[in-house]
CSV table of C-alpha atoms and ligand atoms in Angstrom, one decimal:
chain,number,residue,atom,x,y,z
R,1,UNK,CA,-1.2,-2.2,19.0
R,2,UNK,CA,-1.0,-2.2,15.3
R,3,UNK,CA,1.0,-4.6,13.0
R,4,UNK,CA,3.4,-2.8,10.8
R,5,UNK,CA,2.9,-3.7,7.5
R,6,UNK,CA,5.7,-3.4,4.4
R,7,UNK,CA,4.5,-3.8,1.0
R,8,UNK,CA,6.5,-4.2,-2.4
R,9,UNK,CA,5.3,-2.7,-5.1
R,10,UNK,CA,7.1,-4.2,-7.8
R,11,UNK,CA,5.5,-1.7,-10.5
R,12,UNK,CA,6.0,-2.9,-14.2
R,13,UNK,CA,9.5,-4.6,-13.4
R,14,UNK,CA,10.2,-8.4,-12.7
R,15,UNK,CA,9.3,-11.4,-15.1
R,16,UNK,CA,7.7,-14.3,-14.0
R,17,UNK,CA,11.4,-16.1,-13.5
R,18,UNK,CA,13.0,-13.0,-12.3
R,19,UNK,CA,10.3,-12.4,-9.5
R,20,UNK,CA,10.1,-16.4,-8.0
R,21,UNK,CA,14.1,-15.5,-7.9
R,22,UNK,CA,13.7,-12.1,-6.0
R,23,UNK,CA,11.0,-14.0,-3.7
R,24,UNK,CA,13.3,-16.8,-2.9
R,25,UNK,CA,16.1,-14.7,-1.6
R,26,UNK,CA,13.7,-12.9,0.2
R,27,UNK,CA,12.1,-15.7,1.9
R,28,UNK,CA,15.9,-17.1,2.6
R,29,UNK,CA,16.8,-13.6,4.2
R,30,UNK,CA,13.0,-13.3,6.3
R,31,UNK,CA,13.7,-17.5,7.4
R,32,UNK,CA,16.8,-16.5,9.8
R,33,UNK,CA,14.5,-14.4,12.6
R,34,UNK,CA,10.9,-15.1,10.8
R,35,UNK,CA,9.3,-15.9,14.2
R,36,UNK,CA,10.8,-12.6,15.9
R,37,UNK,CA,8.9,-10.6,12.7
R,38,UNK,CA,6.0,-12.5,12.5
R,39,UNK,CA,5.6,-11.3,16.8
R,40,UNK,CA,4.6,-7.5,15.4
R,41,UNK,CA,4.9,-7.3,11.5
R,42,UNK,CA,3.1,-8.4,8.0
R,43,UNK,CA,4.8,-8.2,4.8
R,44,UNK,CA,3.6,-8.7,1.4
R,45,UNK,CA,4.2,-8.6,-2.3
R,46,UNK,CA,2.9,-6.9,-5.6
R,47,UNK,CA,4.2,-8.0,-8.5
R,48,UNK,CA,2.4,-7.3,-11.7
R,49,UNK,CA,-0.4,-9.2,-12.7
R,50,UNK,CA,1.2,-11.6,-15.3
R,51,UNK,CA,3.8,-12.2,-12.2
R,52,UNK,CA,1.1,-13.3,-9.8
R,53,UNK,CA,0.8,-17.0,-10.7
R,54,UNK,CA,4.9,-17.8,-10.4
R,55,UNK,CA,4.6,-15.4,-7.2
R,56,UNK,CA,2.0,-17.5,-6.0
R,57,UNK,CA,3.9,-20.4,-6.5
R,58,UNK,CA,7.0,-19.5,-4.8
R,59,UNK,CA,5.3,-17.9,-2.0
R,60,UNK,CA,3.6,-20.8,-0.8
R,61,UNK,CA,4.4,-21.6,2.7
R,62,UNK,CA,5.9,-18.8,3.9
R,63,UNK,CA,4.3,-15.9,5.8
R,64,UNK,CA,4.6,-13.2,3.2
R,65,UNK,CA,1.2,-12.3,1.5
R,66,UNK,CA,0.6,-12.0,-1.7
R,67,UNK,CA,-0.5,-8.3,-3.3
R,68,UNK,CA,-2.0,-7.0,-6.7
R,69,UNK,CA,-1.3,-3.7,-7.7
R,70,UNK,CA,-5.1,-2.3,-8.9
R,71,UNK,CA,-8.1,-4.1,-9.7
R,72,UNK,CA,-11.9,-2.8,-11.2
R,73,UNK,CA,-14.6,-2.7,-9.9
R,74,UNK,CA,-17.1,-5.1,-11.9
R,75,UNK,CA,-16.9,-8.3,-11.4
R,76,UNK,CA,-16.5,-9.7,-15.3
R,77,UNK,CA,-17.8,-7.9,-18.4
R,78,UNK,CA,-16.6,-6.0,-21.6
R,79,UNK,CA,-13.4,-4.0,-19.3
R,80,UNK,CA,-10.3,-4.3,-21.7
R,81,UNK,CA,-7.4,-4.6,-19.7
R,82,UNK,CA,-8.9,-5.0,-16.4
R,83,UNK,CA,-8.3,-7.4,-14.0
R,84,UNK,CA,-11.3,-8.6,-12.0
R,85,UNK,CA,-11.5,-9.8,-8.1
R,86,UNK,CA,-12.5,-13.6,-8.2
R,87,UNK,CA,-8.7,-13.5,-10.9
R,88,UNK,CA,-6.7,-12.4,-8.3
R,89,UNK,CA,-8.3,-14.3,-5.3
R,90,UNK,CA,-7.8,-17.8,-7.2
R,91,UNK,CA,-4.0,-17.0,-6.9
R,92,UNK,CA,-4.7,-16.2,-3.3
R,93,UNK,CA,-4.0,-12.5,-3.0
R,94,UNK,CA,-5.1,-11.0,0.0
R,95,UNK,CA,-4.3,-7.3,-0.7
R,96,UNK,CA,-4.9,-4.4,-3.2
R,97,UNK,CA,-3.7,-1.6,-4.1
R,98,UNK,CA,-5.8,0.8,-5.1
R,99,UNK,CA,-5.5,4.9,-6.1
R,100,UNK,CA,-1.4,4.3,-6.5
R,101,UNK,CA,-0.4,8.0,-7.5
R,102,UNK,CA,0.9,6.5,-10.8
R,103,UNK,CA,-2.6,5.0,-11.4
R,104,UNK,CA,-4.3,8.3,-10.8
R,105,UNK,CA,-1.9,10.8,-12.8
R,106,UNK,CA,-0.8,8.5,-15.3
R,107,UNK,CA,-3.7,6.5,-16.4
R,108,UNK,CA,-6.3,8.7,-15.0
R,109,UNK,CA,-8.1,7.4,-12.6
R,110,UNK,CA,-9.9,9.8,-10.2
R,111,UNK,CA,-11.0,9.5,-7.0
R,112,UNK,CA,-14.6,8.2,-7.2
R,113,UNK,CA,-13.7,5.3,-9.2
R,114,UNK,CA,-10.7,4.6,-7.0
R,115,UNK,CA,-13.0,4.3,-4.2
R,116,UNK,CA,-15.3,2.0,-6.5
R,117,UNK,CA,-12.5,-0.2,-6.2
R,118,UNK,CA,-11.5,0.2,-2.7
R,119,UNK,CA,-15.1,-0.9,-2.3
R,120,UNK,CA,-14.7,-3.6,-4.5
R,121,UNK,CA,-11.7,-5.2,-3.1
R,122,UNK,CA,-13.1,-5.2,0.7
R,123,UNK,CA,-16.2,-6.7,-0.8
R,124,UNK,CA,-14.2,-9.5,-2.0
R,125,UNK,CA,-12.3,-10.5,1.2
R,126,UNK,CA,-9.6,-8.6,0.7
R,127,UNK,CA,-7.5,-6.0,2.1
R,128,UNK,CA,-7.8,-2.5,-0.2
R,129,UNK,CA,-4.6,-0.6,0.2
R,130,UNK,CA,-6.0,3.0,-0.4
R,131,UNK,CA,-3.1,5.5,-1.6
R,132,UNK,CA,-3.9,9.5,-0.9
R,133,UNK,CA,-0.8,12.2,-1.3
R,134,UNK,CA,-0.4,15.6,-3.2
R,135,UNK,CA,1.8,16.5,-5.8
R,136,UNK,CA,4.7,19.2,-5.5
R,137,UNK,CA,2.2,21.6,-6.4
R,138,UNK,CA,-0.1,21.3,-4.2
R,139,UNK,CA,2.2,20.5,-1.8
R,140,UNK,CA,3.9,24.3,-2.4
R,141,UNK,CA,0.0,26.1,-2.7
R,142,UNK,CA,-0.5,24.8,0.7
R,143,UNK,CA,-3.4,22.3,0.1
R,144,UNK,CA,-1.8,18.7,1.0
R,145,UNK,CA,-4.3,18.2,3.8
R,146,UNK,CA,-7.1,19.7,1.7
R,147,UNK,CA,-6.2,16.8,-1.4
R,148,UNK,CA,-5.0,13.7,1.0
R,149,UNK,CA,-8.3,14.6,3.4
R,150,UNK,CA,-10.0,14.5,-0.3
R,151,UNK,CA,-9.2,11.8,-1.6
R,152,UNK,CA,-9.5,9.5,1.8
R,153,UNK,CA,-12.8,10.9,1.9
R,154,UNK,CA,-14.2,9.9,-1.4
R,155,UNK,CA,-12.1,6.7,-1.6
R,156,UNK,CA,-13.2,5.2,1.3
R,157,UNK,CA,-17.4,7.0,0.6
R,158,UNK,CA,-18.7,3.5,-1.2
R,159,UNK,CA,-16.6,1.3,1.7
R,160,UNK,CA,-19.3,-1.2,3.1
R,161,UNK,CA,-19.9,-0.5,6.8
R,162,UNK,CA,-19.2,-3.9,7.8
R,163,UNK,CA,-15.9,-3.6,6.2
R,164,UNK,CA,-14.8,-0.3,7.7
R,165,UNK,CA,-11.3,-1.7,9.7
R,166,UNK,CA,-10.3,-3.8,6.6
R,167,UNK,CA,-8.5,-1.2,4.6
R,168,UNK,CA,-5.2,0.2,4.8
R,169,UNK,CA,-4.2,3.7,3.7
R,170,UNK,CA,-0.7,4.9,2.5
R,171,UNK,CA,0.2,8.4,2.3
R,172,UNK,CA,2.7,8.9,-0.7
R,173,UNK,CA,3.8,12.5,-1.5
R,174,UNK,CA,3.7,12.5,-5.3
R,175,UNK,CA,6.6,14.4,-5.2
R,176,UNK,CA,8.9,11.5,-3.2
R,177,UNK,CA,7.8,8.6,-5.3
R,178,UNK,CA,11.0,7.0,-7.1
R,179,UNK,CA,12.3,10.7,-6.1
R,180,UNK,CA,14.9,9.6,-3.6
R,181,UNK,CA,13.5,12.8,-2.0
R,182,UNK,CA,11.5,11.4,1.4
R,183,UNK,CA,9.5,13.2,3.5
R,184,UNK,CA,10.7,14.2,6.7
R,185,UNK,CA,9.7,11.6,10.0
R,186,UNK,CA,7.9,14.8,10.9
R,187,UNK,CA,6.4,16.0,7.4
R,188,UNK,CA,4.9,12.2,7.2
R,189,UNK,CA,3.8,12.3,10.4
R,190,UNK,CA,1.6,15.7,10.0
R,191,UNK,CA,0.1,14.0,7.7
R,192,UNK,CA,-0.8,10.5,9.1
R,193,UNK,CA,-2.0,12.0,12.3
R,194,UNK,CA,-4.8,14.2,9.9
R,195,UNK,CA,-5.3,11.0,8.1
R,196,UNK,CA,-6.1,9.4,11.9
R,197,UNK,CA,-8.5,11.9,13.3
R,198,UNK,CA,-10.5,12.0,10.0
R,199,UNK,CA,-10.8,8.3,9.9
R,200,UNK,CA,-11.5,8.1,13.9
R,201,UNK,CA,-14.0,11.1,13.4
R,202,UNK,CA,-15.7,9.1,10.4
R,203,UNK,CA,-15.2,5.5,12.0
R,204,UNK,CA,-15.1,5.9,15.3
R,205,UNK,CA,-12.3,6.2,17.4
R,206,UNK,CA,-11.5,2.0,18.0
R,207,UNK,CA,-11.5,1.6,14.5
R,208,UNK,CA,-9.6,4.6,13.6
R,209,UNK,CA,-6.8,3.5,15.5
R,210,UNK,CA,-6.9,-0.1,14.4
R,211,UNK,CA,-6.1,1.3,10.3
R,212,UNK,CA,-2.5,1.0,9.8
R,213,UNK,CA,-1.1,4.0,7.3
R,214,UNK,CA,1.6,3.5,5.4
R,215,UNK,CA,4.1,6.1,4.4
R,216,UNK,CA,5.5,5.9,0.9
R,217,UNK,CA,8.1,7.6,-1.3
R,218,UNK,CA,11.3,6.8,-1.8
R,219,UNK,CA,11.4,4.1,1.8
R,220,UNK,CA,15.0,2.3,1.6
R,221,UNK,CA,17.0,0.7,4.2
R,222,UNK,CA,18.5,3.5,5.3
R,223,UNK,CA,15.3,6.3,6.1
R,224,UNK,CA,13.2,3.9,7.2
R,225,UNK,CA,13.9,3.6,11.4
R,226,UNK,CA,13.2,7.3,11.9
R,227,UNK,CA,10.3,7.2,9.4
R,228,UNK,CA,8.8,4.0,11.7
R,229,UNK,CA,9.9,5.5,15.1
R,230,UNK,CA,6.7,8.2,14.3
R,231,UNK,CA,3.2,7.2,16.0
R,232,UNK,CA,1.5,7.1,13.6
R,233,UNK,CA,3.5,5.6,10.7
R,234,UNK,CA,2.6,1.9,10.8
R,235,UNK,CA,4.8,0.7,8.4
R,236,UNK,CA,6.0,1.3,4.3
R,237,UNK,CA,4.7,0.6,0.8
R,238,UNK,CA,8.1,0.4,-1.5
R,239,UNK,CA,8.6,1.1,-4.8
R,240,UNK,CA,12.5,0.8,-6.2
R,241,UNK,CA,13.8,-0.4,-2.7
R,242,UNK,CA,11.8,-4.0,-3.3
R,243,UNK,CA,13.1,-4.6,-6.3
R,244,UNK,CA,16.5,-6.3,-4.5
R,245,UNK,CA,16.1,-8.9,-1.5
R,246,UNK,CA,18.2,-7.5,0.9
R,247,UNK,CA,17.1,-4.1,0.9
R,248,UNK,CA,13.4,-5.0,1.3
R,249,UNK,CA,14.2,-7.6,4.1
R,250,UNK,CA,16.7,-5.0,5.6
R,251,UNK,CA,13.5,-2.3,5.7
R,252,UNK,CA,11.3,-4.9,7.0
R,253,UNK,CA,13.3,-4.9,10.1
R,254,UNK,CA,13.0,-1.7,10.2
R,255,UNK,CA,13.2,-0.7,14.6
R,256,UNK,CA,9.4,-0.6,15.5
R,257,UNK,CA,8.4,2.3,17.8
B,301,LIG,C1,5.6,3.3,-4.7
B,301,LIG,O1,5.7,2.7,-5.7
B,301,LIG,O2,4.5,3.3,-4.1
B,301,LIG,C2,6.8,4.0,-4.1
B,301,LIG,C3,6.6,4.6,-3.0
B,301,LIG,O3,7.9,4.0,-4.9
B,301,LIG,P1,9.4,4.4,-4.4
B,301,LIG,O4,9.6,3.6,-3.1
B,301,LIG,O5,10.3,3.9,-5.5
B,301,LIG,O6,9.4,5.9,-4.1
């Protein structure tokens, strides 16, 4: 059985001060039935980079992992404004983001380098969360399977073999990030259960059902049971719903299947 996993993507929001304060509510919330979530779920953080180090900090001890929300390739070198793997690792952060649908359509990033990355991350020892989803318009041409099925494909084509179960994916509709429009249980789960059978057809079927996907796209306390009660929806990345303690810890109770 796979772990659900709900990650906070803090985005560019949260000082230093303000995110140790958001952390330390959640951890009070998580402390009053952390053993009965601990039985079947993980739950990490992504606060921007310069956030990391208090996030580290106030994190320590507690069961809630520490994320980063992109990371390059290369390992040190003339990259202006890049963060490399051996920074984020000596504030112990265990996950990635990677191909974030703001990354790619804001800043550019395109799939081949995005998989550079996922590559990258795993290499390091740690856990690539590799985002795939369509935009509106592709969405309304009829080619979401065509672009998610894409962009898996080429994000996870420089994965080292060895590696293959260490990565998570999250399918996020363009279109339902910071939207409040979600996809439907059953629109999310169409799509997870393409994501499944291409990773089982490319990994094998044991490993293919050991990847959790995550849906994501406007997640909050109140969609997320029916989103989680779907077979193959193991869990959430969150944008604007982790920004405030108890709506995070209310979603990662969410009911699991
Ligand atoms: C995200 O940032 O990945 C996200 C899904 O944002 P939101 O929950 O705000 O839609």
């Amino acid at each position: 059985m796979r772990r659900k996993l709900f990650a906070a993507n803090w985005k560019m929001n949260l000082t230093p001060a303000e995110g140790r304060t958001l952390i330390a509510a959640l951890r009070a919330d998580l402390d009053r039935d952390a053993a009965a979530l601990a039985r079947d779920r993980d739950v990490l953080v992504a606060p921007p980079f310069l956030a990391i180090p208090a996030a580290a900090q106030a994190l320590a001890g507690s069961a809630v992992a520490l994320g980063a929300q992109n990371m390059y390739f290369e390992p040190k070198g003339a990259f202006t404004g890049e963060v490399s793997a051996e920074m984020l690792r000596f504030f112990g952060v265990s996950y990635v983001i990677v191909g974030h649908s703001e990354r790619r359509h804001i800043f550019k990033e395109d799939d081949e380098t995005v998989g550079r990355r996922a590559a990258a991350v795993a290499t390091a020892r740690m856990t690539p969360i590799l985002c795939v989803g369509e935009t509106a318009t592709e969405r309304d041409a009829g080619r979401t399977l065509e672009v998610v099925l894409r962009q898996l494909e080429i994000g996870l084509s420089q994965f080292p073999a060895r590696d293959a179960a260490n990565v998570v994916i999250a399918y996020e509709p363009v279109w339902a990030i910071g939207t409040g429009r979600t996809a439907t249980p059953e629109q999310a789960q169409t799509i997870h259960g393409a994501l499944r059978e291409a990773l089982n057809e490319r990994l094998g079927h044991d490993t293919g059902a050991a990847i959790r996907i995550l849906y994501g796209g406007s997640v909050t306390a109140d969609n997320v049971d029916t989103l989680m009660a779907k077979p193959d929806i193991d869990g959430a990345l969150v944008g604007g719903a982790s920004l405030k303690a108890d709506s995070f810890a209310r979603i990662v109770r969410a009911k699991s299947a």
